[in-house]
Amino acid sequence: MASPTAPTIDASGISAPSYAEVLNYLQQQYRSIYGADTYLGNDSQDGQFVSLIALAISDANAAFIAAYNSFSPNTAQGNGLSSNVKINGIRRGVSTSSQVDLDVVGQAGTVITGGIARDVNGKNWLLPETVTIPPAGVITVTATCATTGEVSASVGQVSIIATPTRGWQSVTNASTAEPGAPVETDSALRQRQKFSVALPSRTVLEGTTGAVESLTGVTRVATYENDTKITDANGIPENSISLVVEGGDVADIAQAIANKKTPGTGTYGTTAQQVIDIYGRPVTIRLFRPTYQAMTVAIALKALAGYSSVVGTAVQQAVSDYINSVLIGGGLSGSVEWADAITAANSVPNSGTFKLTSLVISGPGGSGSPDVVLAFNQAATCTPASVVLTVT
């Protein structure tokens, strides 16, 4: 029979008695030895001694449970989780610098070695070690900011050639920079591990998505397939796939798509990247970077007893967080949903101190009716400051 103070492993997992249960058991055993009238209060030496033993057993049980849980990516933490996900061929993301896709224009055949572009704020962006201008005269590469941390760059701001090279004519960014990130959190790594198991999936499309999701720096992916003989409503050509990818290196993303897609399947997008197949032939892979749609929200609240500005700030943050969490293209609904924004606002602590009387979401094209529709390659963004409260 298992000890009443030890952890137990059964079909439902691992469990252990609480500190109070361990202490009660030890006190019973102590009294069975020294007499039922033995005083074991907290102010007695014997009571304190038994409490110390109970605490040591409880701490050991907690360590056993943590060790048991470390074998599963669903419950492991820290280094244990980092070790687990290696089974899936991925690793925890380290802190990163901001990245931006640059269109490098120049004379065909020009080789740029150690190239650096500079933005209007004086920040340097490092091109790949070697960039060769193809016959088309333009190539898209992913540059990394020389300054670590969250460095932003809007469209067209990275436009200065910091290392002049004969044949390199111009540089610009057609999309905004992806900000740098801190060390990947446990929750984010678990999510990426879940996507990574799609690599050996039953369908090629799932495998392609999983391969891209597992790349370092990739934060969101939306995958579309047109298996018909005509161009679909999103403009995707016949027998083609289209991936909208946020974050990550464009060369790595293109390589992952090329490795997974089936022969004869076309790729569609505004960002083109050339990769070399196993036979040494150049293949152009196309994809989209998300186009960001800044959202504003107007909320009217009726203050009730206990309402304070702290509650209002929480509402602004909750609604902003919801909008930023909406999938690229709006997911199944294809929109930023009005009802979900209301749910987010009413989910804050002390929500009983106000009554929400109206909520209007607006995008670049105007206010929703009431949802704001997103195109398949668009992503919604919102800051707490863009959530305007009117409190009466």
PDB file of C-alpha atoms in Angstrom, residues 112-368:
ATOM      1  CA  ILE A 112      26.752  43.019 -52.016  1.00  0.00           C
ATOM      2  CA  THR A 113      28.953  41.772 -49.180  1.00  0.00           C
ATOM      3  CA  GLY A 114      28.273  42.894 -45.626  1.00  0.00           C
ATOM      4  CA  GLY A 115      25.678  45.382 -46.828  1.00  0.00           C
ATOM      5  CA  ILE A 116      24.042  47.798 -44.407  1.00  0.00           C
ATOM      6  CA  ALA A 117      20.935  49.919 -44.955  1.00  0.00           C
ATOM      7  CA  ARG A 118      20.029  52.833 -42.683  1.00  0.00           C
ATOM      8  CA  ASP A 119      16.642  54.197 -41.716  1.00  0.00           C
ATOM      9  CA  VAL A 120      15.583  57.803 -41.299  1.00  0.00           C
ATOM     10  CA  ASN A 121      16.231  57.559 -37.542  1.00  0.00           C
ATOM     11  CA  GLY A 122      19.869  56.564 -38.031  1.00  0.00           C
ATOM     12  CA  LYS A 123      19.421  52.877 -37.146  1.00  0.00           C
ATOM     13  CA  ASN A 124      21.480  50.399 -39.168  1.00  0.00           C
ATOM     14  CA  TRP A 125      19.884  47.297 -40.718  1.00  0.00           C
ATOM     15  CA  LEU A 126      22.224  44.444 -41.645  1.00  0.00           C
ATOM     16  CA  LEU A 127      21.607  42.640 -44.929  1.00  0.00           C
ATOM     17  CA  PRO A 128      22.510  38.934 -45.268  1.00  0.00           C
ATOM     18  CA  GLU A 129      26.286  38.449 -45.502  1.00  0.00           C
ATOM     19  CA  THR A 130      26.137  38.123 -49.298  1.00  0.00           C
ATOM     20  CA  VAL A 131      23.372  39.382 -51.582  1.00  0.00           C
ATOM     21  CA  THR A 132      23.504  38.833 -55.347  1.00  0.00           C
ATOM     22  CA  ILE A 133      21.231  40.950 -57.545  1.00  0.00           C
ATOM     23  CA  PRO A 134      19.338  38.582 -59.890  1.00  0.00           C
ATOM     24  CA  PRO A 135      18.645  39.248 -63.612  1.00  0.00           C
ATOM     25  CA  ALA A 136      15.377  40.972 -62.674  1.00  0.00           C
ATOM     26  CA  GLY A 137      17.404  43.725 -61.006  1.00  0.00           C
ATOM     27  CA  VAL A 138      15.615  43.507 -57.649  1.00  0.00           C
ATOM     28  CA  ILE A 139      15.694  41.041 -54.777  1.00  0.00           C
ATOM     29  CA  THR A 140      13.820  40.939 -51.481  1.00  0.00           C
ATOM     30  CA  VAL A 141      15.945  40.110 -48.435  1.00  0.00           C
ATOM     31  CA  THR A 142      15.332  40.229 -44.714  1.00  0.00           C
ATOM     32  CA  ALA A 143      17.567  42.682 -42.857  1.00  0.00           C
ATOM     33  CA  THR A 144      18.239  42.585 -39.126  1.00  0.00           C
ATOM     34  CA  CYS A 145      18.557  45.694 -37.002  1.00  0.00           C
ATOM     35  CA  ALA A 146      22.017  46.183 -35.544  1.00  0.00           C
ATOM     36  CA  THR A 147      20.398  47.552 -32.382  1.00  0.00           C
ATOM     37  CA  THR A 148      18.758  44.870 -30.253  1.00  0.00           C
ATOM     38  CA  GLY A 149      15.284  45.340 -28.864  1.00  0.00           C
ATOM     39  CA  GLU A 150      12.071  46.703 -30.302  1.00  0.00           C
ATOM     40  CA  VAL A 151      13.070  49.035 -33.135  1.00  0.00           C
ATOM     41  CA  SER A 152      10.273  50.188 -35.456  1.00  0.00           C
ATOM     42  CA  ALA A 153      10.424  51.246 -39.090  1.00  0.00           C
ATOM     43  CA  SER A 154       7.410  52.245 -41.141  1.00  0.00           C
ATOM     44  CA  VAL A 155       7.057  51.648 -44.865  1.00  0.00           C
ATOM     45  CA  GLY A 156       9.740  53.465 -46.847  1.00  0.00           C
ATOM     46  CA  GLN A 157      11.804  54.542 -43.821  1.00  0.00           C
ATOM     47  CA  VAL A 158      14.731  52.157 -44.470  1.00  0.00           C
ATOM     48  CA  SER A 159      15.912  53.820 -47.662  1.00  0.00           C
ATOM     49  CA  ILE A 160      19.553  54.831 -47.180  1.00  0.00           C
ATOM     50  CA  ILE A 161      22.500  52.767 -48.457  1.00  0.00           C
ATOM     51  CA  ALA A 162      24.995  52.904 -45.586  1.00  0.00           C
ATOM     52  CA  THR A 163      27.664  50.833 -47.358  1.00  0.00           C
ATOM     53  CA  PRO A 164      27.824  52.100 -50.974  1.00  0.00           C
ATOM     54  CA  THR A 165      28.582  49.279 -53.387  1.00  0.00           C
ATOM     55  CA  ARG A 166      29.156  49.592 -57.126  1.00  0.00           C
ATOM     56  CA  GLY A 167      25.973  48.381 -58.850  1.00  0.00           C
ATOM     57  CA  TRP A 168      23.738  48.746 -55.765  1.00  0.00           C
ATOM     58  CA  GLN A 169      21.312  51.489 -56.748  1.00  0.00           C
ATOM     59  CA  SER A 170      18.601  51.745 -54.092  1.00  0.00           C
ATOM     60  CA  VAL A 171      16.949  50.101 -51.105  1.00  0.00           C
ATOM     61  CA  THR A 172      13.549  50.477 -49.473  1.00  0.00           C
ATOM     62  CA  ASN A 173      11.112  48.570 -47.281  1.00  0.00           C
ATOM     63  CA  ALA A 174       7.655  47.885 -48.678  1.00  0.00           C
ATOM     64  CA  SER A 175       6.349  46.680 -45.310  1.00  0.00           C
ATOM     65  CA  THR A 176       6.766  47.715 -41.699  1.00  0.00           C
ATOM     66  CA  ALA A 177       9.484  46.156 -39.563  1.00  0.00           C
ATOM     67  CA  GLU A 178       8.751  43.241 -37.278  1.00  0.00           C
ATOM     68  CA  PRO A 179       9.806  44.334 -33.769  1.00  0.00           C
ATOM     69  CA  GLY A 180      12.385  42.348 -31.853  1.00  0.00           C
ATOM     70  CA  ALA A 181      11.215  39.981 -29.145  1.00  0.00           C
ATOM     71  CA  PRO A 182      12.489  38.893 -25.733  1.00  0.00           C
ATOM     72  CA  VAL A 183      13.322  35.266 -24.913  1.00  0.00           C
ATOM     73  CA  GLU A 184      10.351  33.108 -25.936  1.00  0.00           C
ATOM     74  CA  THR A 185       7.947  32.497 -23.063  1.00  0.00           C
ATOM     75  CA  ASP A 186       6.818  29.042 -21.971  1.00  0.00           C
ATOM     76  CA  SER A 187       3.269  29.648 -23.224  1.00  0.00           C
ATOM     77  CA  ALA A 188       4.479  30.780 -26.662  1.00  0.00           C
ATOM     78  CA  LEU A 189       6.836  27.810 -26.944  1.00  0.00           C
ATOM     79  CA  ARG A 190       4.034  25.391 -26.031  1.00  0.00           C
ATOM     80  CA  GLN A 191       1.869  26.925 -28.764  1.00  0.00           C
ATOM     81  CA  ARG A 192       4.659  26.564 -31.315  1.00  0.00           C
ATOM     82  CA  GLN A 193       5.263  22.969 -30.234  1.00  0.00           C
ATOM     83  CA  LYS A 194       1.599  22.235 -30.891  1.00  0.00           C
ATOM     84  CA  PHE A 195       1.902  23.589 -34.423  1.00  0.00           C
ATOM     85  CA  SER A 196       5.172  21.730 -35.024  1.00  0.00           C
ATOM     86  CA  VAL A 197       3.496  18.341 -34.685  1.00  0.00           C
ATOM     87  CA  ALA A 198       1.683  19.162 -37.949  1.00  0.00           C
ATOM     88  CA  LEU A 199       4.968  18.626 -39.807  1.00  0.00           C
ATOM     89  CA  PRO A 200       4.345  14.884 -40.428  1.00  0.00           C
ATOM     90  CA  SER A 201       0.630  15.598 -40.955  1.00  0.00           C
ATOM     91  CA  ARG A 202      -1.917  13.823 -43.087  1.00  0.00           C
ATOM     92  CA  THR A 203      -2.132  16.669 -45.628  1.00  0.00           C
ATOM     93  CA  VAL A 204       0.621  18.577 -47.386  1.00  0.00           C
ATOM     94  CA  LEU A 205      -1.029  21.904 -46.585  1.00  0.00           C
ATOM     95  CA  GLU A 206      -0.987  21.152 -42.845  1.00  0.00           C
ATOM     96  CA  GLY A 207       2.665  20.170 -43.119  1.00  0.00           C
ATOM     97  CA  THR A 208       3.524  23.370 -44.969  1.00  0.00           C
ATOM     98  CA  THR A 209       1.781  25.461 -42.341  1.00  0.00           C
ATOM     99  CA  GLY A 210       3.483  23.548 -39.533  1.00  0.00           C
ATOM    100  CA  ALA A 211       6.904  23.998 -41.130  1.00  0.00           C
ATOM    101  CA  VAL A 212       6.438  27.767 -41.346  1.00  0.00           C
ATOM    102  CA  GLU A 213       4.867  28.039 -37.862  1.00  0.00           C
ATOM    103  CA  SER A 214       7.903  26.338 -36.314  1.00  0.00           C
ATOM    104  CA  LEU A 215      10.412  28.840 -37.721  1.00  0.00           C
ATOM    105  CA  THR A 216      12.099  31.173 -35.269  1.00  0.00           C
ATOM    106  CA  GLY A 217      10.495  34.617 -35.243  1.00  0.00           C
ATOM    107  CA  VAL A 218       7.241  33.594 -36.934  1.00  0.00           C
ATOM    108  CA  THR A 219       4.322  34.796 -34.814  1.00  0.00           C
ATOM    109  CA  ARG A 220       1.212  34.302 -36.971  1.00  0.00           C
ATOM    110  CA  VAL A 221       0.418  32.414 -40.169  1.00  0.00           C
ATOM    111  CA  ALA A 222      -2.708  32.278 -42.301  1.00  0.00           C
ATOM    112  CA  THR A 223      -2.787  29.640 -45.058  1.00  0.00           C
ATOM    113  CA  TYR A 224      -5.102  29.624 -48.071  1.00  0.00           C
ATOM    114  CA  GLU A 225      -5.532  27.069 -50.835  1.00  0.00           C
ATOM    115  CA  ASN A 226      -7.273  27.398 -54.187  1.00  0.00           C
ATOM    116  CA  ASP A 227      -7.700  23.894 -55.608  1.00  0.00           C
ATOM    117  CA  THR A 228     -10.135  25.025 -58.309  1.00  0.00           C
ATOM    118  CA  LYS A 229      -9.516  25.858 -61.955  1.00  0.00           C
ATOM    119  CA  ILE A 230     -10.368  29.550 -61.602  1.00  0.00           C
ATOM    120  CA  THR A 231      -9.027  32.471 -59.582  1.00  0.00           C
ATOM    121  CA  ASP A 232     -10.826  32.650 -56.242  1.00  0.00           C
ATOM    122  CA  ALA A 233     -12.386  35.607 -54.406  1.00  0.00           C
ATOM    123  CA  ASN A 234      -9.065  36.458 -52.742  1.00  0.00           C
ATOM    124  CA  GLY A 235      -7.306  36.709 -56.087  1.00  0.00           C
ATOM    125  CA  ILE A 236      -5.388  33.469 -55.545  1.00  0.00           C
ATOM    126  CA  PRO A 237      -4.758  31.832 -58.932  1.00  0.00           C
ATOM    127  CA  GLU A 238      -5.921  28.330 -59.780  1.00  0.00           C
ATOM    128  CA  ASN A 239      -4.129  25.378 -58.165  1.00  0.00           C
ATOM    129  CA  SER A 240      -2.138  27.641 -55.867  1.00  0.00           C
ATOM    130  CA  ILE A 241      -1.514  28.225 -52.191  1.00  0.00           C
ATOM    131  CA  SER A 242      -0.962  31.512 -50.414  1.00  0.00           C
ATOM    132  CA  LEU A 243       0.612  32.016 -47.005  1.00  0.00           C
ATOM    133  CA  VAL A 244       0.405  35.255 -45.044  1.00  0.00           C
ATOM    134  CA  VAL A 245       3.293  35.182 -42.573  1.00  0.00           C
ATOM    135  CA  GLU A 246       4.048  37.581 -39.728  1.00  0.00           C
ATOM    136  CA  GLY A 247       7.629  37.607 -38.500  1.00  0.00           C
ATOM    137  CA  GLY A 248      10.524  35.333 -39.412  1.00  0.00           C
ATOM    138  CA  ASP A 249      13.174  35.513 -42.100  1.00  0.00           C
ATOM    139  CA  VAL A 250      11.716  35.615 -45.619  1.00  0.00           C
ATOM    140  CA  ALA A 251      14.432  33.302 -46.954  1.00  0.00           C
ATOM    141  CA  ASP A 252      13.729  30.683 -44.271  1.00  0.00           C
ATOM    142  CA  ILE A 253       9.978  30.963 -44.873  1.00  0.00           C
ATOM    143  CA  ALA A 254      10.358  30.526 -48.634  1.00  0.00           C
ATOM    144  CA  GLN A 255      12.633  27.517 -48.127  1.00  0.00           C
ATOM    145  CA  ALA A 256      10.147  25.886 -45.758  1.00  0.00           C
ATOM    146  CA  ILE A 257       7.321  26.360 -48.285  1.00  0.00           C
ATOM    147  CA  ALA A 258       9.467  25.009 -51.135  1.00  0.00           C
ATOM    148  CA  ASN A 259      10.418  21.963 -49.063  1.00  0.00           C
ATOM    149  CA  LYS A 260       6.809  21.063 -48.252  1.00  0.00           C
ATOM    150  CA  LYS A 261       4.585  22.058 -51.165  1.00  0.00           C
ATOM    151  CA  THR A 262       3.714  19.490 -53.817  1.00  0.00           C
ATOM    152  CA  PRO A 263       5.131  19.662 -57.373  1.00  0.00           C
ATOM    153  CA  GLY A 264       3.026  21.813 -59.665  1.00  0.00           C
ATOM    154  CA  THR A 265       1.455  23.834 -56.869  1.00  0.00           C
ATOM    155  CA  GLY A 266       1.874  27.567 -57.420  1.00  0.00           C
ATOM    156  CA  THR A 267       2.468  30.127 -54.693  1.00  0.00           C
ATOM    157  CA  TYR A 268       0.835  33.542 -54.567  1.00  0.00           C
ATOM    158  CA  GLY A 269       1.869  36.747 -52.811  1.00  0.00           C
ATOM    159  CA  THR A 270       3.476  40.135 -53.179  1.00  0.00           C
ATOM    160  CA  THR A 271       6.790  39.100 -51.604  1.00  0.00           C
ATOM    161  CA  ALA A 272       8.924  36.972 -53.936  1.00  0.00           C
ATOM    162  CA  GLN A 273      11.955  34.990 -52.787  1.00  0.00           C
ATOM    163  CA  GLN A 274      14.180  32.765 -54.886  1.00  0.00           C
ATOM    164  CA  VAL A 275      15.331  29.425 -53.464  1.00  0.00           C
ATOM    165  CA  ILE A 276      17.438  26.661 -55.000  1.00  0.00           C
ATOM    166  CA  ASP A 277      15.908  23.210 -55.254  1.00  0.00           C
ATOM    167  CA  ILE A 278      17.798  19.929 -54.729  1.00  0.00           C
ATOM    168  CA  TYR A 279      18.729  19.899 -58.420  1.00  0.00           C
ATOM    169  CA  GLY A 280      20.326  23.330 -58.229  1.00  0.00           C
ATOM    170  CA  ARG A 281      17.529  25.069 -60.117  1.00  0.00           C
ATOM    171  CA  PRO A 282      16.159  28.453 -58.989  1.00  0.00           C
ATOM    172  CA  VAL A 283      12.540  28.432 -57.829  1.00  0.00           C
ATOM    173  CA  THR A 284      10.560  31.573 -56.969  1.00  0.00           C
ATOM    174  CA  ILE A 285       8.328  31.292 -53.915  1.00  0.00           C
ATOM    175  CA  ARG A 286       5.738  34.004 -53.298  1.00  0.00           C
ATOM    176  CA  LEU A 287       4.041  34.895 -50.022  1.00  0.00           C
ATOM    177  CA  PHE A 288       2.369  37.780 -48.256  1.00  0.00           C
ATOM    178  CA  ARG A 289       3.426  39.818 -45.285  1.00  0.00           C
ATOM    179  CA  PRO A 290       0.331  41.021 -43.391  1.00  0.00           C
ATOM    180  CA  THR A 291      -0.973  44.487 -44.123  1.00  0.00           C
ATOM    181  CA  TYR A 292      -1.755  46.099 -40.793  1.00  0.00           C
ATOM    182  CA  GLN A 293      -5.087  47.829 -40.243  1.00  0.00           C
ATOM    183  CA  ALA A 294      -5.082  50.253 -37.301  1.00  0.00           C
ATOM    184  CA  MET A 295      -8.332  50.058 -35.372  1.00  0.00           C
ATOM    185  CA  THR A 296      -9.950  52.628 -33.101  1.00  0.00           C
ATOM    186  CA  VAL A 297     -12.734  51.922 -30.633  1.00  0.00           C
ATOM    187  CA  ALA A 298     -15.249  54.323 -29.099  1.00  0.00           C
ATOM    188  CA  ILE A 299     -16.822  53.044 -25.880  1.00  0.00           C
ATOM    189  CA  ALA A 300     -19.503  54.690 -23.768  1.00  0.00           C
ATOM    190  CA  LEU A 301     -19.719  53.608 -20.133  1.00  0.00           C
ATOM    191  CA  LYS A 302     -22.189  54.450 -17.406  1.00  0.00           C
ATOM    192  CA  ALA A 303     -20.312  54.576 -14.108  1.00  0.00           C
ATOM    193  CA  LEU A 304     -21.839  52.670 -11.197  1.00  0.00           C
ATOM    194  CA  ALA A 305     -20.809  52.491  -7.542  1.00  0.00           C
ATOM    195  CA  GLY A 306     -17.127  51.661  -7.193  1.00  0.00           C
ATOM    196  CA  TYR A 307     -16.060  52.724 -10.691  1.00  0.00           C
ATOM    197  CA  SER A 308     -12.607  54.306 -11.025  1.00  0.00           C
ATOM    198  CA  SER A 309     -10.166  55.250 -13.737  1.00  0.00           C
ATOM    199  CA  VAL A 310      -8.286  52.014 -12.999  1.00  0.00           C
ATOM    200  CA  VAL A 311     -11.305  50.048 -14.212  1.00  0.00           C
ATOM    201  CA  GLY A 312     -11.486  52.223 -17.342  1.00  0.00           C
ATOM    202  CA  THR A 313      -7.816  51.593 -18.099  1.00  0.00           C
ATOM    203  CA  ALA A 314      -8.412  47.849 -17.740  1.00  0.00           C
ATOM    204  CA  VAL A 315     -11.269  48.067 -20.261  1.00  0.00           C
ATOM    205  CA  GLN A 316      -9.027  49.875 -22.751  1.00  0.00           C
ATOM    206  CA  GLN A 317      -6.296  47.250 -22.352  1.00  0.00           C
ATOM    207  CA  ALA A 318      -8.699  44.304 -22.632  1.00  0.00           C
ATOM    208  CA  VAL A 319     -10.311  45.552 -25.845  1.00  0.00           C
ATOM    209  CA  SER A 320      -6.914  46.402 -27.331  1.00  0.00           C
ATOM    210  CA  ASP A 321      -5.588  42.929 -26.446  1.00  0.00           C
ATOM    211  CA  TYR A 322      -8.587  41.280 -28.097  1.00  0.00           C
ATOM    212  CA  ILE A 323      -8.126  43.178 -31.356  1.00  0.00           C
ATOM    213  CA  ASN A 324      -4.410  42.384 -31.465  1.00  0.00           C
ATOM    214  CA  SER A 325      -5.190  38.690 -30.935  1.00  0.00           C
ATOM    215  CA  VAL A 326      -7.522  38.417 -33.944  1.00  0.00           C
ATOM    216  CA  LEU A 327      -6.119  36.014 -36.535  1.00  0.00           C
ATOM    217  CA  ILE A 328      -4.733  37.293 -39.806  1.00  0.00           C
ATOM    218  CA  GLY A 329      -7.695  37.756 -42.120  1.00  0.00           C
ATOM    219  CA  GLY A 330     -10.071  37.661 -39.174  1.00  0.00           C
ATOM    220  CA  GLY A 331     -10.164  33.858 -38.922  1.00  0.00           C
ATOM    221  CA  LEU A 332     -13.396  32.040 -39.782  1.00  0.00           C
ATOM    222  CA  SER A 333     -15.526  35.166 -39.425  1.00  0.00           C
ATOM    223  CA  GLY A 334     -13.166  37.264 -41.534  1.00  0.00           C
ATOM    224  CA  SER A 335     -13.528  40.251 -39.226  1.00  0.00           C
ATOM    225  CA  VAL A 336     -12.829  41.963 -35.928  1.00  0.00           C
ATOM    226  CA  GLU A 337     -16.014  41.042 -34.127  1.00  0.00           C
ATOM    227  CA  TRP A 338     -18.090  43.599 -32.255  1.00  0.00           C
ATOM    228  CA  ALA A 339     -19.583  40.989 -29.894  1.00  0.00           C
ATOM    229  CA  ASP A 340     -16.142  39.677 -28.920  1.00  0.00           C
ATOM    230  CA  ALA A 341     -14.938  43.216 -28.196  1.00  0.00           C
ATOM    231  CA  ILE A 342     -17.917  43.701 -25.857  1.00  0.00           C
ATOM    232  CA  THR A 343     -17.115  40.396 -24.155  1.00  0.00           C
ATOM    233  CA  ALA A 344     -13.509  41.518 -23.641  1.00  0.00           C
ATOM    234  CA  ALA A 345     -14.635  44.838 -22.142  1.00  0.00           C
ATOM    235  CA  ASN A 346     -17.023  43.136 -19.724  1.00  0.00           C
ATOM    236  CA  SER A 347     -14.462  40.539 -18.634  1.00  0.00           C
ATOM    237  CA  VAL A 348     -12.221  42.935 -16.679  1.00  0.00           C
ATOM    238  CA  PRO A 349     -12.065  42.827 -12.872  1.00  0.00           C
ATOM    239  CA  ASN A 350     -14.781  44.927 -11.168  1.00  0.00           C
ATOM    240  CA  SER A 351     -16.896  44.900 -14.341  1.00  0.00           C
ATOM    241  CA  GLY A 352     -19.914  45.306 -12.095  1.00  0.00           C
ATOM    242  CA  THR A 353     -18.920  48.929 -11.471  1.00  0.00           C
ATOM    243  CA  PHE A 354     -19.976  50.063 -14.948  1.00  0.00           C
ATOM    244  CA  LYS A 355     -22.568  49.467 -17.635  1.00  0.00           C
ATOM    245  CA  LEU A 356     -21.398  49.416 -21.234  1.00  0.00           C
ATOM    246  CA  THR A 357     -23.929  51.409 -23.271  1.00  0.00           C
ATOM    247  CA  SER A 358     -22.235  51.454 -26.688  1.00  0.00           C
ATOM    248  CA  LEU A 359     -19.138  50.237 -28.512  1.00  0.00           C
ATOM    249  CA  VAL A 360     -18.100  51.137 -32.052  1.00  0.00           C
ATOM    250  CA  ILE A 361     -15.068  49.681 -33.828  1.00  0.00           C
ATOM    251  CA  SER A 362     -13.585  51.636 -36.736  1.00  0.00           C
ATOM    252  CA  GLY A 363     -10.889  50.748 -39.244  1.00  0.00           C
ATOM    253  CA  PRO A 364      -9.180  52.640 -42.068  1.00  0.00           C
ATOM    254  CA  GLY A 365     -12.372  52.303 -44.116  1.00  0.00           C
ATOM    255  CA  GLY A 366     -14.675  53.671 -41.416  1.00  0.00           C
ATOM    256  CA  SER A 367     -16.795  52.242 -38.629  1.00  0.00           C
ATOM    257  CA  GLY A 368     -17.915  48.628 -38.646  1.00  0.00           C
TER     258      GLY A 368
END
